[in-house]
PDB file of N, CA and C in Angstrom:
ATOM      1  N   GLU P  10       0.820  -1.198   0.000  1.00  0.00           N
ATOM      2  CA  GLU P  10       0.000   0.000   0.000  1.00  0.00           C
ATOM      3  C   GLU P  10       0.865   1.263   0.000  1.00  0.00           C
ATOM      4  N   ILE P  11       1.886   1.284   0.847  1.00  0.00           N
ATOM      5  CA  ILE P  11       2.758   2.460   0.913  1.00  0.00           C
ATOM      6  C   ILE P  11       3.508   2.664  -0.395  1.00  0.00           C
ATOM      7  N   LEU P  12       3.958   1.567  -1.014  1.00  0.00           N
ATOM      8  CA  LEU P  12       4.683   1.705  -2.273  1.00  0.00           C
ATOM      9  C   LEU P  12       3.770   2.227  -3.377  1.00  0.00           C
ATOM     10  N   GLY P  13       2.518   1.812  -3.371  1.00  0.00           N
ATOM     11  CA  GLY P  13       1.557   2.310  -4.338  1.00  0.00           C
ATOM     12  C   GLY P  13       1.315   3.804  -4.156  1.00  0.00           C
ATOM     13  N   TRP P  14       1.214   4.235  -2.903  1.00  0.00           N
ATOM     14  CA  TRP P  14       1.028   5.646  -2.607  1.00  0.00           C
ATOM     15  C   TRP P  14       2.239   6.442  -3.073  1.00  0.00           C
ATOM     16  N   MET P  15       3.430   5.914  -2.806  1.00  0.00           N
ATOM     17  CA  MET P  15       4.649   6.608  -3.220  1.00  0.00           C
ATOM     18  C   MET P  15       4.704   6.741  -4.739  1.00  0.00           C
ATOM     19  N   ALA P  16       4.383   5.672  -5.440  1.00  0.00           N
ATOM     20  CA  ALA P  16       4.409   5.703  -6.904  1.00  0.00           C
ATOM     21  C   ALA P  16       3.373   6.683  -7.448  1.00  0.00           C
ATOM     22  N   ALA P  17       2.190   6.711  -6.840  1.00  0.00           N
ATOM     23  CA  ALA P  17       1.128   7.607  -7.292  1.00  0.00           C
ATOM     24  C   ALA P  17       1.496   9.079  -7.108  1.00  0.00           C
ATOM     25  N   HIS P  18       2.384   9.345  -6.148  1.00  0.00           N
ATOM     26  CA  HIS P  18       2.803  10.722  -5.879  1.00  0.00           C
ATOM     27  C   HIS P  18       4.200  11.018  -6.439  1.00  0.00           C
ATOM     28  N   ASP P  19       4.633  10.203  -7.375  1.00  0.00           N
ATOM     29  CA  ASP P  19       5.924  10.381  -8.052  1.00  0.00           C
ATOM     30  C   ASP P  19       7.102  10.470  -7.087  1.00  0.00           C
ATOM     31  N   ILE P  20       7.029   9.684  -6.010  1.00  0.00           N
ATOM     32  CA  ILE P  20       8.139   9.607  -5.063  1.00  0.00           C
ATOM     33  C   ILE P  20       8.966   8.380  -5.439  1.00  0.00           C
ATOM     34  N   GLU P  21      10.236   8.590  -5.679  1.00  0.00           N
ATOM     35  CA  GLU P  21      11.114   7.489  -6.056  1.00  0.00           C
ATOM     36  C   GLU P  21      11.176   6.478  -4.917  1.00  0.00           C
ATOM     37  N   ILE P  22      10.977   5.229  -5.267  1.00  0.00           N
ATOM     38  CA  ILE P  22      11.014   4.165  -4.270  1.00  0.00           C
ATOM     39  C   ILE P  22      12.459   3.720  -4.130  1.00  0.00           C
ATOM     40  N   ASP P  23      13.141   4.355  -3.175  1.00  0.00           N
ATOM     41  CA  ASP P  23      14.530   4.019  -2.919  1.00  0.00           C
ATOM     42  C   ASP P  23      14.737   3.837  -1.417  1.00  0.00           C
ATOM     43  N   ARG P  24      15.948   3.525  -1.055  1.00  0.00           N
ATOM     44  CA  ARG P  24      16.274   3.242   0.340  1.00  0.00           C
ATOM     45  C   ARG P  24      15.953   4.427   1.251  1.00  0.00           C
ATOM     46  N   ILE P  25      16.270   5.619   0.830  1.00  0.00           N
ATOM     47  CA  ILE P  25      16.055   6.794   1.685  1.00  0.00           C
ATOM     48  C   ILE P  25      14.566   7.016   1.934  1.00  0.00           C
ATOM     49  N   ALA P  26      13.764   6.993   0.893  1.00  0.00           N
ATOM     50  CA  ALA P  26      12.318   7.189   1.053  1.00  0.00           C
ATOM     51  C   ALA P  26      11.716   6.089   1.922  1.00  0.00           C
ATOM     52  N   CYS P  27      12.172   4.869   1.719  1.00  0.00           N
ATOM     53  CA  CYS P  27      11.626   3.756   2.505  1.00  0.00           C
ATOM     54  C   CYS P  27      12.082   3.825   3.961  1.00  0.00           C
ATOM     55  N   ASN P  28      13.292   4.308   4.207  1.00  0.00           N
ATOM     56  CA  ASN P  28      13.738   4.480   5.591  1.00  0.00           C
ATOM     57  C   ASN P  28      12.901   5.540   6.298  1.00  0.00           C
ATOM     58  N   ILE P  29      12.525   6.584   5.581  1.00  0.00           N
ATOM     59  CA  ILE P  29      11.658   7.618   6.160  1.00  0.00           C
ATOM     60  C   ILE P  29      10.289   7.020   6.483  1.00  0.00           C
ATOM     61  N   ALA P  30       9.750   6.241   5.548  1.00  0.00           N
ATOM     62  CA  ALA P  30       8.458   5.590   5.795  1.00  0.00           C
ATOM     63  C   ALA P  30       8.562   4.640   6.984  1.00  0.00           C
ATOM     64  N   MET P  31       9.650   3.897   7.042  1.00  0.00           N
ATOM     65  CA  MET P  31       9.858   2.954   8.148  1.00  0.00           C
ATOM     66  C   MET P  31       9.891   3.699   9.481  1.00  0.00           C
ATOM     67  N   GLY P  32      10.531   4.867   9.495  1.00  0.00           N
ATOM     68  CA  GLY P  32      10.596   5.670  10.711  1.00  0.00           C
ATOM     69  C   GLY P  32       9.219   6.132  11.161  1.00  0.00           C
ATOM     70  N   SER P  33       8.364   6.432  10.209  1.00  0.00           N
ATOM     71  CA  SER P  33       7.008   6.851  10.584  1.00  0.00           C
ATOM     72  C   SER P  33       6.226   5.682  11.174  1.00  0.00           C
ATOM     73  N   PHE P  34       6.480   4.477  10.682  1.00  0.00           N
ATOM     74  CA  PHE P  34       5.822   3.303  11.258  1.00  0.00           C
ATOM     75  C   PHE P  34       6.320   3.056  12.682  1.00  0.00           C
ATOM     76  N   LEU P  35       7.607   3.257  12.898  1.00  0.00           N
ATOM     77  CA  LEU P  35       8.172   3.132  14.252  1.00  0.00           C
ATOM     78  C   LEU P  35       7.493   4.121  15.189  1.00  0.00           C
ATOM     79  N   GLN P  36       7.447   5.387  14.776  1.00  0.00           N
ATOM     80  CA  GLN P  36       6.855   6.428  15.624  1.00  0.00           C
ATOM     81  C   GLN P  36       5.368   6.186  15.877  1.00  0.00           C
ATOM     82  N   GLY P  37       4.697   5.600  14.905  1.00  0.00           N
ATOM     83  CA  GLY P  37       3.263   5.335  15.039  1.00  0.00           C
ATOM     84  C   GLY P  37       2.940   4.024  15.720  1.00  0.00           C
ATOM     85  N   GLY P  38       3.972   3.277  16.105  1.00  0.00           N
ATOM     86  CA  GLY P  38       3.736   1.995  16.773  1.00  0.00           C
ATOM     87  C   GLY P  38       3.203   0.916  15.846  1.00  0.00           C
ATOM     88  N   GLU P  39       3.476   1.052  14.563  1.00  0.00           N
ATOM     89  CA  GLU P  39       2.958   0.110  13.568  1.00  0.00           C
ATOM     90  C   GLU P  39       4.020  -0.907  13.176  1.00  0.00           C
ATOM     91  N   TRP P  40       4.382  -1.770  14.115  1.00  0.00           N
ATOM     92  CA  TRP P  40       5.453  -2.736  13.876  1.00  0.00           C
ATOM     93  C   TRP P  40       5.114  -3.687  12.729  1.00  0.00           C
ATOM     94  N   ALA P  41       3.861  -4.125  12.636  1.00  0.00           N
ATOM     95  CA  ALA P  41       3.480  -5.085  11.591  1.00  0.00           C
ATOM     96  C   ALA P  41       3.621  -4.458  10.204  1.00  0.00           C
ATOM     97  N   THR P  42       3.284  -3.177  10.085  1.00  0.00           N
ATOM     98  CA  THR P  42       3.422  -2.483   8.808  1.00  0.00           C
ATOM     99  C   THR P  42       4.894  -2.332   8.447  1.00  0.00           C
ATOM    100  N   ALA P  43       5.733  -2.076   9.451  1.00  0.00           N
ATOM    101  CA  ALA P  43       7.172  -1.970   9.210  1.00  0.00           C
ATOM    102  C   ALA P  43       7.728  -3.299   8.690  1.00  0.00           C
ATOM    103  N   VAL P  44       7.312  -4.393   9.297  1.00  0.00           N
ATOM    104  CA  VAL P  44       7.778  -5.720   8.866  1.00  0.00           C
ATOM    105  C   VAL P  44       7.263  -6.030   7.467  1.00  0.00           C
ATOM    106  N   GLU P  45       6.011  -5.667   7.210  1.00  0.00           N
ATOM    107  CA  GLU P  45       5.444  -5.884   5.870  1.00  0.00           C
ATOM    108  C   GLU P  45       6.208  -5.080   4.820  1.00  0.00           C
ATOM    109  N   LEU P  46       6.521  -3.827   5.126  1.00  0.00           N
ATOM    110  CA  LEU P  46       7.283  -3.005   4.181  1.00  0.00           C
ATOM    111  C   LEU P  46       8.646  -3.633   3.914  1.00  0.00           C
ATOM    112  N   LEU P  47       9.292  -4.138   4.950  1.00  0.00           N
ATOM    113  CA  LEU P  47      10.592  -4.782   4.775  1.00  0.00           C
ATOM    114  C   LEU P  47      10.484  -5.973   3.815  1.00  0.00           C
ATOM    115  N   SER P  48       9.435  -6.751   3.945  1.00  0.00           N
ATOM    116  CA  SER P  48       9.222  -7.902   3.050  1.00  0.00           C
ATOM    117  C   SER P  48       8.986  -7.445   1.616  1.00  0.00           C
ATOM    118  N   VAL P  49       8.200  -6.385   1.451  1.00  0.00           N
ATOM    119  CA  VAL P  49       7.928  -5.863   0.107  1.00  0.00           C
ATOM    120  C   VAL P  49       9.215  -5.333  -0.525  1.00  0.00           C
ATOM    121  N   LEU P  50      10.003  -4.613   0.260  1.00  0.00           N
ATOM    122  CA  LEU P  50      11.267  -4.084  -0.257  1.00  0.00           C
ATOM    123  C   LEU P  50      12.187  -5.209  -0.710  1.00  0.00           C
ATOM    124  N   SER P  51      12.195  -6.282   0.046  1.00  0.00           N
ATOM    125  CA  SER P  51      13.016  -7.432  -0.319  1.00  0.00           C
ATOM    126  C   SER P  51      12.530  -8.036  -1.641  1.00  0.00           C
ATOM    127  N   ARG P  52      11.215  -8.221  -1.754  1.00  0.00           N
ATOM    128  CA  ARG P  52      10.638  -8.772  -2.993  1.00  0.00           C
ATOM    129  C   ARG P  52      10.913  -7.870  -4.188  1.00  0.00           C
ATOM    130  N   GLU P  53      10.824  -6.564  -3.981  1.00  0.00           N
ATOM    131  CA  GLU P  53      11.023  -5.601  -5.062  1.00  0.00           C
ATOM    132  C   GLU P  53      12.506  -5.303  -5.310  1.00  0.00           C
ATOM    133  N   GLN P  54      13.370  -5.936  -4.546  1.00  0.00           N
ATOM    134  CA  GLN P  54      14.822  -5.793  -4.653  1.00  0.00           C
ATOM    135  C   GLN P  54      15.284  -4.350  -4.482  1.00  0.00           C
ATOM    136  N   VAL P  55      14.650  -3.654  -3.524  1.00  0.00           N
ATOM    137  CA  VAL P  55      15.088  -2.309  -3.156  1.00  0.00           C
ATOM    138  C   VAL P  55      16.283  -2.470  -2.230  1.00  0.00           C
ATOM    139  N   ASP P  56      17.328  -1.731  -2.494  1.00  0.00           N
ATOM    140  CA  ASP P  56      18.545  -1.786  -1.686  1.00  0.00           C
ATOM    141  C   ASP P  56      18.241  -1.321  -0.263  1.00  0.00           C
ATOM    142  N   MET P  57      18.498  -2.169   0.718  1.00  0.00           N
ATOM    143  CA  MET P  57      18.257  -1.838   2.117  1.00  0.00           C
ATOM    144  C   MET P  57      19.587  -1.755   2.855  1.00  0.00           C
ATOM    145  N   ASP P  58      19.593  -1.019   3.949  1.00  0.00           N
ATOM    146  CA  ASP P  58      20.806  -0.889   4.750  1.00  0.00           C
ATOM    147  C   ASP P  58      20.497  -1.160   6.220  1.00  0.00           C
ATOM    148  N   SER P  59      21.490  -0.942   7.064  1.00  0.00           N
ATOM    149  CA  SER P  59      21.292  -1.224   8.485  1.00  0.00           C
ATOM    150  C   SER P  59      20.226  -0.321   9.099  1.00  0.00           C
ATOM    151  N   VAL P  60      20.052   0.880   8.559  1.00  0.00           N
ATOM    152  CA  VAL P  60      19.003   1.778   9.071  1.00  0.00           C
ATOM    153  C   VAL P  60      17.627   1.166   8.814  1.00  0.00           C
ATOM    154  N   THR P  61      17.429   0.621   7.632  1.00  0.00           N
ATOM    155  CA  THR P  61      16.151   0.004   7.278  1.00  0.00           C
ATOM    156  C   THR P  61      15.804  -1.097   8.272  1.00  0.00           C
ATOM    157  N   TYR P  62      16.751  -2.012   8.465  1.00  0.00           N
ATOM    158  CA  TYR P  62      16.517  -3.122   9.380  1.00  0.00           C
ATOM    159  C   TYR P  62      16.419  -2.663  10.827  1.00  0.00           C
ATOM    160  N   SER P  63      17.299  -1.762  11.238  1.00  0.00           N
ATOM    161  CA  SER P  63      17.295  -1.295  12.628  1.00  0.00           C
ATOM    162  C   SER P  63      15.976  -0.636  12.989  1.00  0.00           C
ATOM    163  N   THR P  64      15.439   0.129  12.066  1.00  0.00           N
ATOM    164  CA  THR P  64      14.169   0.809  12.328  1.00  0.00           C
ATOM    165  C   THR P  64      13.028  -0.191  12.442  1.00  0.00           C
ATOM    166  N   ALA P  65      13.017  -1.192  11.585  1.00  0.00           N
ATOM    167  CA  ALA P  65      11.986  -2.236  11.666  1.00  0.00           C
ATOM    168  C   ALA P  65      12.124  -3.027  12.971  1.00  0.00           C
ATOM    169  N   ILE P  66      13.355  -3.325  13.352  1.00  0.00           N
ATOM    170  CA  ILE P  66      13.593  -4.051  14.610  1.00  0.00           C
ATOM    171  C   ILE P  66      13.161  -3.203  15.803  1.00  0.00           C
ATOM    172  N   ALA P  67      13.455  -1.899  15.752  1.00  0.00           N
ATOM    173  CA  ALA P  67      13.028  -0.994  16.831  1.00  0.00           C
ATOM    174  C   ALA P  67      11.504  -0.929  16.914  1.00  0.00           C
ATOM    175  N   ALA P  68      10.830  -0.961  15.761  1.00  0.00           N
ATOM    176  CA  ALA P  68       9.365  -0.972  15.765  1.00  0.00           C
ATOM    177  C   ALA P  68       8.852  -2.242  16.433  1.00  0.00           C
ATOM    178  N   CYS P  69       9.511  -3.357  16.159  1.00  0.00           N
ATOM    179  CA  CYS P  69       9.133  -4.620  16.805  1.00  0.00           C
ATOM    180  C   CYS P  69       9.374  -4.540  18.314  1.00  0.00           C
ATOM    181  N   ALA P  70      10.479  -3.944  18.706  1.00  0.00           N
ATOM    182  CA  ALA P  70      10.780  -3.790  20.137  1.00  0.00           C
ATOM    183  C   ALA P  70       9.689  -2.973  20.813  1.00  0.00           C
ATOM    184  N   ARG P  71       9.293  -1.896  20.179  1.00  0.00           N
ATOM    185  CA  ARG P  71       8.244  -1.034  20.742  1.00  0.00           C
ATOM    186  C   ARG P  71       6.926  -1.791  20.852  1.00  0.00           C
ATOM    187  N   GLY P  72       6.689  -2.711  19.933  1.00  0.00           N
ATOM    188  CA  GLY P  72       5.450  -3.490  19.944  1.00  0.00           C
ATOM    189  C   GLY P  72       5.528  -4.763  20.765  1.00  0.00           C
ATOM    190  N   GLY P  73       6.677  -5.012  21.406  1.00  0.00           N
ATOM    191  CA  GLY P  73       6.823  -6.218  22.220  1.00  0.00           C
ATOM    192  C   GLY P  73       6.998  -7.487  21.403  1.00  0.00           C
ATOM    193  N   GLU P  74       7.407  -7.346  20.175  1.00  0.00           N
ATOM    194  CA  GLU P  74       7.549  -8.489  19.253  1.00  0.00           C
ATOM    195  C   GLU P  74       9.006  -8.931  19.162  1.00  0.00           C
ATOM    196  N   TRP P  75       9.516  -9.505  20.245  1.00  0.00           N
ATOM    197  CA  TRP P  75      10.931  -9.859  20.295  1.00  0.00           C
ATOM    198  C   TRP P  75      11.288 -10.994  19.343  1.00  0.00           C
ATOM    199  N   LEU P  76      10.392 -11.945  19.154  1.00  0.00           N
ATOM    200  CA  LEU P  76      10.689 -13.041  18.220  1.00  0.00           C
ATOM    201  C   LEU P  76      10.797 -12.518  16.787  1.00  0.00           C
ATOM    202  N   THR P  77       9.925 -11.599  16.442  1.00  0.00           N
ATOM    203  CA  THR P  77       9.977 -11.002  15.104  1.00  0.00           C
ATOM    204  C   THR P  77      11.259 -10.194  14.942  1.00  0.00           C
ATOM    205  N   ALA P  78      11.652  -9.490  15.998  1.00  0.00           N
ATOM    206  CA  ALA P  78      12.903  -8.714  15.952  1.00  0.00           C
ATOM    207  C   ALA P  78      14.095  -9.637  15.694  1.00  0.00           C
ATOM    208  N   LEU P  79      14.127 -10.764  16.378  1.00  0.00           N
ATOM    209  CA  LEU P  79      15.224 -11.724  16.170  1.00  0.00           C
ATOM    210  C   LEU P  79      15.190 -12.308  14.761  1.00  0.00           C
ATOM    211  N   ASP P  80      13.989 -12.542  14.248  1.00  0.00           N
ATOM    212  CA  ASP P  80      13.846 -13.037  12.877  1.00  0.00           C
ATOM    213  C   ASP P  80      14.399 -12.017  11.877  1.00  0.00           C
ATOM    214  N   LEU P  81      14.093 -10.738  12.107  1.00  0.00           N
ATOM    215  CA  LEU P  81      14.597  -9.695  11.207  1.00  0.00           C
ATOM    216  C   LEU P  81      16.121  -9.602  11.273  1.00  0.00           C
ATOM    217  N   LEU P  82      16.686  -9.783  12.455  1.00  0.00           N
ATOM    218  CA  LEU P  82      18.146  -9.785  12.583  1.00  0.00           C
ATOM    219  C   LEU P  82      18.740 -10.917  11.743  1.00  0.00           C
ATOM    220  N   GLY P  83      18.110 -12.080  11.787  1.00  0.00           N
ATOM    221  CA  GLY P  83      18.559 -13.211  10.973  1.00  0.00           C
ATOM    222  C   GLY P  83      18.429 -12.931   9.484  1.00  0.00           C
ATOM    223  N   ARG P  84      17.316 -12.308   9.095  1.00  0.00           N
ATOM    224  CA  ARG P  84      17.130 -11.938   7.684  1.00  0.00           C
ATOM    225  C   ARG P  84      18.197 -10.948   7.241  1.00  0.00           C
ATOM    226  N   MET P  85      18.499 -10.019   8.128  1.00  0.00           N
ATOM    227  CA  MET P  85      19.507  -9.008   7.817  1.00  0.00           C
ATOM    228  C   MET P  85      20.849  -9.658   7.529  1.00  0.00           C
ATOM    229  N   GLU P  86      21.224 -10.587   8.376  1.00  0.00           N
ATOM    230  CA  GLU P  86      22.507 -11.268   8.198  1.00  0.00           C
ATOM    231  C   GLU P  86      22.515 -12.109   6.930  1.00  0.00           C
ATOM    232  N   SER P  87      21.366 -12.676   6.554  1.00  0.00           N
ATOM    233  CA  SER P  87      21.320 -13.497   5.341  1.00  0.00           C
ATOM    234  C   SER P  87      21.408 -12.654   4.072  1.00  0.00           C
ATOM    235  N   THR P  88      21.157 -11.341   4.181  1.00  0.00           N
ATOM    236  CA  THR P  88      21.267 -10.464   3.019  1.00  0.00           C
ATOM    237  C   THR P  88      22.601  -9.726   2.993  1.00  0.00           C
ATOM    238  N   SER P  89      23.490 -10.084   3.889  1.00  0.00           N
ATOM    239  CA  SER P  89      24.836  -9.500   3.958  1.00  0.00           C
ATOM    240  C   SER P  89      24.853  -8.017   4.336  1.00  0.00           C
ATOM    241  N   VAL P  90      23.801  -7.567   5.003  1.00  0.00           N
ATOM    242  CA  VAL P  90      23.802  -6.209   5.557  1.00  0.00           C
ATOM    243  C   VAL P  90      24.342  -6.322   6.970  1.00  0.00           C
ATOM    244  N   ALA P  91      25.402  -5.608   7.244  1.00  0.00           N
ATOM    245  CA  ALA P  91      26.048  -5.704   8.560  1.00  0.00           C
ATOM    246  C   ALA P  91      25.229  -4.977   9.622  1.00  0.00           C
ATOM    247  N   PRO P  92      24.985  -5.634  10.746  1.00  0.00           N
ATOM    248  CA  PRO P  92      24.279  -4.961  11.844  1.00  0.00           C
ATOM    249  C   PRO P  92      25.115  -3.809  12.389  1.00  0.00           C
ATOM    250  N   SER P  93      24.444  -2.734  12.732  1.00  0.00           N
ATOM    251  CA  SER P  93      25.108  -1.581  13.337  1.00  0.00           C
ATOM    252  C   SER P  93      24.886  -1.610  14.844  1.00  0.00           C
ATOM    253  N   ILE P  94      25.461  -0.663  15.528  1.00  0.00           N
ATOM    254  CA  ILE P  94      25.215  -0.547  16.966  1.00  0.00           C
ATOM    255  C   ILE P  94      23.724  -0.326  17.215  1.00  0.00           C
ATOM    256  N   ALA P  95      23.082   0.473  16.368  1.00  0.00           N
ATOM    257  CA  ALA P  95      21.641   0.718  16.509  1.00  0.00           C
ATOM    258  C   ALA P  95      20.848  -0.577  16.343  1.00  0.00           C
ATOM    259  N   THR P  96      21.292  -1.431  15.430  1.00  0.00           N
ATOM    260  CA  THR P  96      20.623  -2.715  15.222  1.00  0.00           C
ATOM    261  C   THR P  96      20.715  -3.565  16.480  1.00  0.00           C
ATOM    262  N   CYS P  97      21.916  -3.648  17.025  1.00  0.00           N
ATOM    263  CA  CYS P  97      22.125  -4.461  18.225  1.00  0.00           C
ATOM    264  C   CYS P  97      21.355  -3.900  19.410  1.00  0.00           C
ATOM    265  N   THR P  98      21.339  -2.582  19.546  1.00  0.00           N
ATOM    266  CA  THR P  98      20.617  -1.948  20.641  1.00  0.00           C
ATOM    267  C   THR P  98      19.110  -2.210  20.523  1.00  0.00           C
ATOM    268  N   ALA P  99      18.571  -2.084  19.319  1.00  0.00           N
ATOM    269  CA  ALA P  99      17.146  -2.333  19.112  1.00  0.00           C
ATOM    270  C   ALA P  99      16.796  -3.790  19.385  1.00  0.00           C
ATOM    271  N   THR P 100      17.673  -4.707  18.970  1.00  0.00           N
ATOM    272  CA  THR P 100      17.409  -6.136  19.193  1.00  0.00           C
ATOM    273  C   THR P 100      17.460  -6.458  20.691  1.00  0.00           C
ATOM    274  N   ILE P 101      18.441  -5.920  21.386  1.00  0.00           N
ATOM    275  CA  ILE P 101      18.531  -6.135  22.834  1.00  0.00           C
ATOM    276  C   ILE P 101      17.316  -5.560  23.519  1.00  0.00           C
ATOM    277  N   SER P 102      16.884  -4.383  23.095  1.00  0.00           N
ATOM    278  CA  SER P 102      15.696  -3.753  23.667  1.00  0.00           C
ATOM    279  C   SER P 102      14.467  -4.635  23.463  1.00  0.00           C
ATOM    280  N   ALA P 103      14.343  -5.209  22.293  1.00  0.00           N
ATOM    281  CA  ALA P 103      13.211  -6.101  22.014  1.00  0.00           C
ATOM    282  C   ALA P 103      13.221  -7.306  22.941  1.00  0.00           C
ATOM    283  N   CYS P 104      14.399  -7.862  23.165  1.00  0.00           N
ATOM    284  CA  CYS P 104      14.517  -9.047  24.021  1.00  0.00           C
ATOM    285  C   CYS P 104      14.303  -8.702  25.500  1.00  0.00           C
ATOM    286  N   GLU P 105      14.695  -7.514  25.889  1.00  0.00           N
ATOM    287  CA  GLU P 105      14.473  -7.090  27.278  1.00  0.00           C
ATOM    288  C   GLU P 105      12.997  -6.980  27.595  1.00  0.00           C
ATOM    289  N   ASN P 106      12.202  -6.649  26.595  1.00  0.00           N
ATOM    290  CA  ASN P 106      10.770  -6.468  26.790  1.00  0.00           C
ATOM    291  C   ASN P 106      10.003  -7.781  26.730  1.00  0.00           C
ATOM    292  N   SER P 107      10.708  -8.891  26.530  1.00  0.00           N
ATOM    293  CA  SER P 107      10.008 -10.181  26.395  1.00  0.00           C
ATOM    294  C   SER P 107       9.555 -10.723  27.734  1.00  0.00           C
TER     295      SER P 107
END
């Protein structure tokens, strides 16, 4: 849905735009939407970075979804995106809330 909205408004679907969208999902407490966007980006082969994953993991932490956060960390490693300090902090935060 978000990608369709972006395309309809002539917003280039790239890593920066998607990281901004991901941040809004984090702030809005919409962890499931953040995870869904991450899956869509993967399917559409949009280049993702540690910010993309870290923000989705932080959204999961905020939503109490520690298992999903750990799953995203595993997905991140399988795509050869190196975890950052923010990634590790968000994952630890998710696990602390379990």
